[in-house]
Amino acid sequence: MALEPSVLESRFTDLALASANFGFLLPHEPLLVLHGASCEAWAATAPADAVAAARQFGEVLAAELGRRAGVRLPAGDQQAHLDVLSRAGMLPGPVLDAFNDLHRFDGGEHDEREVAAHLVERCFTLAVWLFRALTGDPEPMTFVHASASDLRVLAQRVAALEEDLPRLRREFDLRVAPALLAVAEREQLIVSARSAAYEPLREADIAAEVQRRLAKAGWDVLGAGEETELNRSLGCVLVPRLAGGIRADMLLTVGGQVVGIVECKRDGIDLAEAMEQAGAMAKAPAGSLPWPVWRSPLPYRYVSDGRRLLFCDANDPESHARLVSGFHQPRTLARWQREAEADSAAPTYRARQAAYLVRQNEGFDQLRNAQRGAVQAIEQALAAGQRRALVQMATGSGATFTEVFTAYRQLHYARAGRVLLVTDRKLAVHQLIAQLRQFSMPDGGRPLDDVYHVQELTADGLAPSASVAVATVQRLSAMLAGTQAPEDGSESVSAYETAEWQAHPDATPLEVSYCEALPPDVFDLVIVDDCHRALYGQRRALLEYFDAPVVGFSATPTATVLGFFKGNLVNSYTYVQAVADGAAVDCSVYQIQVADDQQPAFATPVNPVGVQARSSRRTRYENLDEELTSTAGQGPARAVPSEHLATVVTAFRNALPTLFPDRMQHGGGLLAVPKTVVLAQDGPHADEVVERIRDLFGAGDAFCRRITPRDAHAVHLLREFRTTPQFRIAVVTDLISGNSDMRVIECLLILREVRSATYYEQLLAMGTQTISSAELRAVTPGAVAKTQLVVFDAAGASRHLQPLVNVTDASGQAGRAALELLLDRAASGRVTAQETAELAIRLARLTPTLSDADSAKIRKLAGQPLQELVTRLLDSVDSDHLASLRRAGGKRAVEDERRKALYSLTEEPDLQEALLSLYDRPAPLRVLASDRRRRQEATAGRRLAEFVERSGPFTPAQMWWIEKIADVVATETRFDPAYLDSIPFSARGGTDGFLDAFGPDAAIDLLGELRRALA
């Protein structure tokens, strides 16, 4: 019979009073008190029961942590729960070790009583850690070895509750659903959990530990009688007494002048209050010191309890103290002194953000609106002193160039000493370095690398001349945490869910230590490329190590990512917005399912999620933490088996003529097959897929090949896939190359399970990038324009991100009829929000196919460009945009927005007719394009002849490059330097070949002159 609540409460109180080692947990979770006390009471008399109780203690604690942190734990064993919590950043190393002991410690040859006693103390370690994390109380707590009589009393109190234990556990399991926790609150819990994992230092040891850390950073700690030897080293540490009896624990001198103060405080003291006291000491009159003082008050102030270190630079505008991982080097403070003396109006890096960048817009004309908005939001955040800022940019919308442009402005205008860019793959490092070196600075056109040296961070360390360093997460881990050097090939693969990762998942939290080759103050700014969320969870120590603001870029920020940035999403540019702006193409998604009786499979459209069901962006991102649970403890992902491969590939092949009628139905042969990426499980599965595709398409080896990240020829194969017509289908096992390099992709065939929503979006991003018509025709003969990415899902991956609108009949008479129906409904005022979104997507499909005359006609009739019309339609159904309008003007504002978005379509019949006449016109478009091209070729040819006569002579090899660039200008009207790495230039080495042909300096000058001459 269940105990009455009052009786139960009384018995738990008695139990807590009897347990010196676990009673303090009663206000936080009574079940932990019961399991901890059970383990303690039975360790000597019933060790097997004690071990079972210890494991139950660990299970309940893990579930409680998941609840408090708002992390969904998977249905599985304790190890899966620990993996998820560790990946979320909740379990520091010592805590995870204690959990693992409870979960799998077998004691080896030890007596079972010794094993039980050990586990009792591990339970106590975890109990103290939880208590400190929740309360912030750092007071030392020691394990109490109870007497035999006390243990007997404890056992009696446990027995009084034992009968109700099954019911209590069931009730606990029902109420541990994840709490609805704001990401900033989760971040605070993670910070508290990390701080609580380490034992406080004894007061007598704090000063010695602080001096050890100062020495590590290069400070010379002067002993008694050495106070006059301030010039012995650049930076010296004094232990003085200030006038008026106020004792400063330490003073810092640089170049013989006192510049800062260090205060040592007992662990548990509020460091913010201690910093106020240090500020008062720093204001002591300069004349009260027997040493030269640089400035009064002393600007550089540190407060430490031996573990935590709080720093404040009083030269900053509205200065705020911040936690740092280590003391700044003397040379860093010396540099800050020089900068402050040279520019008293803006003496610090942060001050220069507000003084110069916010008002400086040079070079903004080369940015898209989305890029300009991101750069401005970053600079405003840095000027306001925000140490972490997150930018959400849809993949393909120019995030990489935005990162490069941001780095340039920070170096040039804010005078940052050094900037670090972090990514999680080696190929991405190479692409970032190429972008940095090719970047032409707006203030004169010089390459950025000519002024600011760009370096890849390697095992050799950082060159003193480097202004920009680019590094993988793996390289940083090797340098700061002593992990395995990335020469093992790990830099070549993503950190997501490859078969290799699934076979050997690693959720161990990363612990870093001071690295002299890469000290914490070596960078003024850290920019993080779109990395796997593990960097912000179990590897977050890598970013926390550096005393620099962190700017993160992410296409799909999860709750883990948002939490690290404390919810500070400073700018958001979504995939839907990118489609509306013409920066990305939309997706059509089909499912391929094979019946058990091996009947042929068919590609059937996936149902869209619908506009009405669409939650806010922030809610969707915070809910993306499901990937933490979906990838834990499930073993290798399921893949389409061998016996079904032929059926699936046949369904894919048979769907192509319907989906790409402009090329597949006009005798294009194998070259008309859209460039396709196929996602397979692993190497053997990929090989089998390659053979099946070649067989069913009747193609040779060049038609379909495997590309794996660790392949020695991966870079060569990727270049060939991007630039040659013969290589049509690439079979991969992971994300390949950088997304901006895969513009040629028009189809994605998924043959294995995808467990992460973020990974699924990354896969889609490989094919949603736009491409010029000329570049597409060069690799896919017969293609007019890239208007969509077609996704064939044979493994259920599309469950992660169903499309807002799944337009699968955009071509032919069916597409025309669908558009006509939507236009009629818009004109009659009966169009729904879902139909408005579909109308926008169908109109967006028109954009890449339009001639200049077509675009001008639509602009005249609509009063705005087609892209702007699409943007307004999508905004009128966007949940975030409508919520903002509703807050400002109520329901009326929302109705006005929809009316304005549809106005030109409802009030201009000629516009409707023009859109229908333009819709799905590949043959006339080719004629218009040919006429336009002939005119452009004639103009470019005349300008080319004038340029050669004026700037020549040139060798035949050089003339090849010049003529090919002129060919591109004749088609595209402009030449982007990125084109040098596409066909036909890639056949002669791309950018490197161009530089070799003319010489590095002359090549850059010539390219600028040629672009101006042909413009």
PDB file of N, CA and C in Angstrom, residues 740-800:
ATOM      1  N   SER A 740      29.838  25.847 -51.941  1.00  0.00           N
ATOM      2  CA  SER A 740      29.899  26.802 -53.040  1.00  0.00           C
ATOM      3  C   SER A 740      30.544  26.203 -54.281  1.00  0.00           C
ATOM      4  N   ASP A 741      31.281  25.099 -54.105  1.00  0.00           N
ATOM      5  CA  ASP A 741      31.933  24.471 -55.255  1.00  0.00           C
ATOM      6  C   ASP A 741      31.012  23.516 -55.998  1.00  0.00           C
ATOM      7  N   MET A 742      29.844  23.205 -55.458  1.00  0.00           N
ATOM      8  CA  MET A 742      29.012  22.159 -56.032  1.00  0.00           C
ATOM      9  C   MET A 742      27.783  22.725 -56.738  1.00  0.00           C
ATOM     10  N   ARG A 743      27.950  23.864 -57.365  1.00  0.00           N
ATOM     11  CA  ARG A 743      26.819  24.517 -58.022  1.00  0.00           C
ATOM     12  C   ARG A 743      26.233  23.697 -59.161  1.00  0.00           C
ATOM     13  N   VAL A 744      27.015  22.784 -59.719  1.00  0.00           N
ATOM     14  CA  VAL A 744      26.548  22.034 -60.889  1.00  0.00           C
ATOM     15  C   VAL A 744      25.511  20.978 -60.530  1.00  0.00           C
ATOM     16  N   ILE A 745      25.363  20.643 -59.240  1.00  0.00           N
ATOM     17  CA  ILE A 745      24.470  19.566 -58.824  1.00  0.00           C
ATOM     18  C   ILE A 745      23.008  19.975 -59.016  1.00  0.00           C
ATOM     19  N   GLU A 746      22.230  19.079 -59.627  1.00  0.00           N
ATOM     20  CA  GLU A 746      20.793  19.303 -59.774  1.00  0.00           C
ATOM     21  C   GLU A 746      19.961  18.188 -59.169  1.00  0.00           C
ATOM     22  N   CYS A 747      20.582  17.074 -58.812  1.00  0.00           N
ATOM     23  CA  CYS A 747      19.855  15.958 -58.203  1.00  0.00           C
ATOM     24  C   CYS A 747      20.642  15.406 -57.012  1.00  0.00           C
ATOM     25  N   LEU A 748      19.903  14.957 -56.016  1.00  0.00           N
ATOM     26  CA  LEU A 748      20.492  14.302 -54.849  1.00  0.00           C
ATOM     27  C   LEU A 748      19.702  13.026 -54.594  1.00  0.00           C
ATOM     28  N   LEU A 749      20.391  11.893 -54.575  1.00  0.00           N
ATOM     29  CA  LEU A 749      19.769  10.590 -54.318  1.00  0.00           C
ATOM     30  C   LEU A 749      20.304  10.071 -52.991  1.00  0.00           C
ATOM     31  N   ILE A 750      19.425   9.910 -51.993  1.00  0.00           N
ATOM     32  CA  ILE A 750      19.831   9.509 -50.644  1.00  0.00           C
ATOM     33  C   ILE A 750      19.520   8.036 -50.444  1.00  0.00           C
ATOM     34  N   LEU A 751      20.574   7.237 -50.205  1.00  0.00           N
ATOM     35  CA  LEU A 751      20.424   5.789 -50.089  1.00  0.00           C
ATOM     36  C   LEU A 751      20.720   5.279 -48.685  1.00  0.00           C
ATOM     37  N   ARG A 752      20.928   6.174 -47.739  1.00  0.00           N
ATOM     38  CA  ARG A 752      21.113   5.725 -46.359  1.00  0.00           C
ATOM     39  C   ARG A 752      20.433   6.670 -45.392  1.00  0.00           C
ATOM     40  N   GLU A 753      20.148   6.121 -44.226  1.00  0.00           N
ATOM     41  CA  GLU A 753      19.467   6.881 -43.184  1.00  0.00           C
ATOM     42  C   GLU A 753      20.275   8.121 -42.796  1.00  0.00           C
ATOM     43  N   VAL A 754      19.576   9.221 -42.611  1.00  0.00           N
ATOM     44  CA  VAL A 754      20.185  10.459 -42.140  1.00  0.00           C
ATOM     45  C   VAL A 754      19.500  10.820 -40.824  1.00  0.00           C
ATOM     46  N   ARG A 755      20.253  10.822 -39.735  1.00  0.00           N
ATOM     47  CA  ARG A 755      19.650  10.990 -38.417  1.00  0.00           C
ATOM     48  C   ARG A 755      19.659  12.423 -37.913  1.00  0.00           C
ATOM     49  N   SER A 756      20.449  13.267 -38.517  1.00  0.00           N
ATOM     50  CA  SER A 756      20.591  14.643 -38.046  1.00  0.00           C
ATOM     51  C   SER A 756      19.914  15.596 -39.018  1.00  0.00           C
ATOM     52  N   ALA A 757      19.029  16.448 -38.484  1.00  0.00           N
ATOM     53  CA  ALA A 757      18.371  17.453 -39.317  1.00  0.00           C
ATOM     54  C   ALA A 757      19.379  18.426 -39.903  1.00  0.00           C
ATOM     55  N   THR A 758      20.382  18.773 -39.105  1.00  0.00           N
ATOM     56  CA  THR A 758      21.411  19.699 -39.579  1.00  0.00           C
ATOM     57  C   THR A 758      22.189  19.085 -40.735  1.00  0.00           C
ATOM     58  N   TYR A 759      22.536  17.810 -40.602  1.00  0.00           N
ATOM     59  CA  TYR A 759      23.280  17.130 -41.664  1.00  0.00           C
ATOM     60  C   TYR A 759      22.439  17.051 -42.934  1.00  0.00           C
ATOM     61  N   TYR A 760      21.153  16.802 -42.776  1.00  0.00           N
ATOM     62  CA  TYR A 760      20.264  16.732 -43.941  1.00  0.00           C
ATOM     63  C   TYR A 760      20.248  18.071 -44.676  1.00  0.00           C
ATOM     64  N   GLU A 761      20.178  19.175 -43.922  1.00  0.00           N
ATOM     65  CA  GLU A 761      20.192  20.483 -44.573  1.00  0.00           C
ATOM     66  C   GLU A 761      21.521  20.746 -45.269  1.00  0.00           C
ATOM     67  N   GLN A 762      22.604  20.273 -44.664  1.00  0.00           N
ATOM     68  CA  GLN A 762      23.916  20.429 -45.313  1.00  0.00           C
ATOM     69  C   GLN A 762      23.950  19.666 -46.632  1.00  0.00           C
ATOM     70  N   LEU A 763      23.344  18.486 -46.660  1.00  0.00           N
ATOM     71  CA  LEU A 763      23.295  17.712 -47.897  1.00  0.00           C
ATOM     72  C   LEU A 763      22.509  18.459 -48.968  1.00  0.00           C
ATOM     73  N   LEU A 764      21.350  18.994 -48.588  1.00  0.00           N
ATOM     74  CA  LEU A 764      20.550  19.746 -49.554  1.00  0.00           C
ATOM     75  C   LEU A 764      21.323  20.953 -50.077  1.00  0.00           C
ATOM     76  N   ALA A 765      22.092  21.565 -49.185  1.00  0.00           N
ATOM     77  CA  ALA A 765      22.814  22.781 -49.570  1.00  0.00           C
ATOM     78  C   ALA A 765      23.837  22.524 -50.665  1.00  0.00           C
ATOM     79  N   MET A 766      24.305  21.271 -50.794  1.00  0.00           N
ATOM     80  CA  MET A 766      25.244  20.977 -51.877  1.00  0.00           C
ATOM     81  C   MET A 766      24.614  21.266 -53.239  1.00  0.00           C
ATOM     82  N   GLY A 767      23.292  21.144 -53.335  1.00  0.00           N
ATOM     83  CA  GLY A 767      22.661  21.293 -54.637  1.00  0.00           C
ATOM     84  C   GLY A 767      21.770  22.498 -54.796  1.00  0.00           C
ATOM     85  N   THR A 768      21.593  23.300 -53.765  1.00  0.00           N
ATOM     86  CA  THR A 768      20.698  24.455 -53.891  1.00  0.00           C
ATOM     87  C   THR A 768      21.420  25.722 -54.323  1.00  0.00           C
ATOM     88  N   GLN A 769      22.723  25.615 -54.604  1.00  0.00           N
ATOM     89  CA  GLN A 769      23.469  26.796 -55.034  1.00  0.00           C
ATOM     90  C   GLN A 769      23.109  27.152 -56.476  1.00  0.00           C
ATOM     91  N   THR A 770      23.023  28.446 -56.739  1.00  0.00           N
ATOM     92  CA  THR A 770      22.731  28.901 -58.101  1.00  0.00           C
ATOM     93  C   THR A 770      23.987  28.797 -58.960  1.00  0.00           C
ATOM     94  N   ILE A 771      23.785  28.778 -60.263  1.00  0.00           N
ATOM     95  CA  ILE A 771      24.891  28.683 -61.217  1.00  0.00           C
ATOM     96  C   ILE A 771      24.501  29.449 -62.467  1.00  0.00           C
ATOM     97  N   SER A 772      25.446  30.098 -63.079  1.00  0.00           N
ATOM     98  CA  SER A 772      25.143  30.831 -64.304  1.00  0.00           C
ATOM     99  C   SER A 772      24.775  29.854 -65.410  1.00  0.00           C
ATOM    100  N   SER A 773      23.965  30.328 -66.327  1.00  0.00           N
ATOM    101  CA  SER A 773      23.529  29.475 -67.434  1.00  0.00           C
ATOM    102  C   SER A 773      24.714  28.985 -68.250  1.00  0.00           C
ATOM    103  N   ALA A 774      25.686  29.878 -68.475  1.00  0.00           N
ATOM    104  CA  ALA A 774      26.844  29.483 -69.289  1.00  0.00           C
ATOM    105  C   ALA A 774      27.639  28.378 -68.612  1.00  0.00           C
ATOM    106  N   GLU A 775      27.856  28.509 -67.292  1.00  0.00           N
ATOM    107  CA  GLU A 775      28.630  27.492 -66.588  1.00  0.00           C
ATOM    108  C   GLU A 775      27.885  26.171 -66.547  1.00  0.00           C
ATOM    109  N   LEU A 776      26.551  26.232 -66.404  1.00  0.00           N
ATOM    110  CA  LEU A 776      25.764  24.995 -66.394  1.00  0.00           C
ATOM    111  C   LEU A 776      25.805  24.315 -67.757  1.00  0.00           C
ATOM    112  N   ARG A 777      25.658  25.096 -68.828  1.00  0.00           N
ATOM    113  CA  ARG A 777      25.673  24.503 -70.179  1.00  0.00           C
ATOM    114  C   ARG A 777      27.021  23.880 -70.496  1.00  0.00           C
ATOM    115  N   ALA A 778      28.081  24.413 -69.915  1.00  0.00           N
ATOM    116  CA  ALA A 778      29.406  23.879 -70.200  1.00  0.00           C
ATOM    117  C   ALA A 778      29.572  22.456 -69.678  1.00  0.00           C
ATOM    118  N   VAL A 779      28.839  22.112 -68.613  1.00  0.00           N
ATOM    119  CA  VAL A 779      28.970  20.761 -68.058  1.00  0.00           C
ATOM    120  C   VAL A 779      27.731  19.911 -68.296  1.00  0.00           C
ATOM    121  N   THR A 780      26.601  20.534 -68.632  1.00  0.00           N
ATOM    122  CA  THR A 780      25.363  19.806 -68.921  1.00  0.00           C
ATOM    123  C   THR A 780      24.796  20.332 -70.232  1.00  0.00           C
ATOM    124  N   PRO A 781      25.255  19.807 -71.366  1.00  0.00           N
ATOM    125  CA  PRO A 781      24.784  20.279 -72.670  1.00  0.00           C
ATOM    126  C   PRO A 781      23.262  20.163 -72.772  1.00  0.00           C
ATOM    127  N   GLY A 782      22.646  21.178 -73.327  1.00  0.00           N
ATOM    128  CA  GLY A 782      21.198  21.163 -73.498  1.00  0.00           C
ATOM    129  C   GLY A 782      20.442  21.813 -72.375  1.00  0.00           C
ATOM    130  N   ALA A 783      21.094  22.075 -71.247  1.00  0.00           N
ATOM    131  CA  ALA A 783      20.416  22.717 -70.127  1.00  0.00           C
ATOM    132  C   ALA A 783      20.238  24.196 -70.404  1.00  0.00           C
ATOM    133  N   VAL A 784      19.085  24.745 -70.045  1.00  0.00           N
ATOM    134  CA  VAL A 784      18.826  26.168 -70.216  1.00  0.00           C
ATOM    135  C   VAL A 784      19.222  26.936 -68.962  1.00  0.00           C
ATOM    136  N   ALA A 785      18.753  26.455 -67.813  1.00  0.00           N
ATOM    137  CA  ALA A 785      19.031  27.120 -66.540  1.00  0.00           C
ATOM    138  C   ALA A 785      18.766  26.135 -65.411  1.00  0.00           C
ATOM    139  N   LYS A 786      19.396  26.375 -64.294  1.00  0.00           N
ATOM    140  CA  LYS A 786      19.138  25.576 -63.095  1.00  0.00           C
ATOM    141  C   LYS A 786      18.022  26.249 -62.310  1.00  0.00           C
ATOM    142  N   THR A 787      16.888  25.563 -62.175  1.00  0.00           N
ATOM    143  CA  THR A 787      15.733  26.155 -61.505  1.00  0.00           C
ATOM    144  C   THR A 787      15.359  25.449 -60.210  1.00  0.00           C
ATOM    145  N   GLN A 788      15.938  24.275 -59.945  1.00  0.00           N
ATOM    146  CA  GLN A 788      15.564  23.543 -58.743  1.00  0.00           C
ATOM    147  C   GLN A 788      16.614  22.478 -58.439  1.00  0.00           C
ATOM    148  N   LEU A 789      16.553  21.959 -57.207  1.00  0.00           N
ATOM    149  CA  LEU A 789      17.262  20.744 -56.827  1.00  0.00           C
ATOM    150  C   LEU A 789      16.207  19.667 -56.629  1.00  0.00           C
ATOM    151  N   VAL A 790      16.374  18.533 -57.284  1.00  0.00           N
ATOM    152  CA  VAL A 790      15.442  17.425 -57.124  1.00  0.00           C
ATOM    153  C   VAL A 790      16.065  16.407 -56.170  1.00  0.00           C
ATOM    154  N   VAL A 791      15.363  16.129 -55.086  1.00  0.00           N
ATOM    155  CA  VAL A 791      15.849  15.207 -54.066  1.00  0.00           C
ATOM    156  C   VAL A 791      15.058  13.911 -54.157  1.00  0.00           C
ATOM    157  N   PHE A 792      15.758  12.790 -54.312  1.00  0.00           N
ATOM    158  CA  PHE A 792      15.149  11.462 -54.289  1.00  0.00           C
ATOM    159  C   PHE A 792      15.543  10.808 -52.967  1.00  0.00           C
ATOM    160  N   ASP A 793      14.573  10.608 -52.108  1.00  0.00           N
ATOM    161  CA  ASP A 793      14.829  10.093 -50.766  1.00  0.00           C
ATOM    162  C   ASP A 793      14.380   8.637 -50.680  1.00  0.00           C
ATOM    163  N   ALA A 794      15.340   7.720 -50.621  1.00  0.00           N
ATOM    164  CA  ALA A 794      15.024   6.289 -50.516  1.00  0.00           C
ATOM    165  C   ALA A 794      15.280   5.761 -49.113  1.00  0.00           C
ATOM    166  N   ALA A 795      15.527   6.669 -48.134  1.00  0.00           N
ATOM    167  CA  ALA A 795      15.882   6.214 -46.789  1.00  0.00           C
ATOM    168  C   ALA A 795      15.163   6.988 -45.691  1.00  0.00           C
ATOM    169  N   GLY A 796      14.129   7.748 -46.025  1.00  0.00           N
ATOM    170  CA  GLY A 796      13.360   8.452 -45.004  1.00  0.00           C
ATOM    171  C   GLY A 796      14.012   9.695 -44.457  1.00  0.00           C
ATOM    172  N   ALA A 797      15.000  10.247 -45.155  1.00  0.00           N
ATOM    173  CA  ALA A 797      15.705  11.420 -44.644  1.00  0.00           C
ATOM    174  C   ALA A 797      14.832  12.666 -44.643  1.00  0.00           C
ATOM    175  N   SER A 798      13.864  12.739 -45.562  1.00  0.00           N
ATOM    176  CA  SER A 798      13.070  13.958 -45.705  1.00  0.00           C
ATOM    177  C   SER A 798      12.138  14.201 -44.526  1.00  0.00           C
ATOM    178  N   ARG A 799      12.068  13.261 -43.583  1.00  0.00           N
ATOM    179  CA  ARG A 799      11.257  13.487 -42.384  1.00  0.00           C
ATOM    180  C   ARG A 799      11.810  14.668 -41.570  1.00  0.00           C
ATOM    181  N   HIS A 800      13.094  14.961 -41.711  1.00  0.00           N
ATOM    182  CA  HIS A 800      13.715  16.009 -40.907  1.00  0.00           C
ATOM    183  C   HIS A 800      13.230  17.392 -41.283  1.00  0.00           C
TER     184      HIS A 800
END
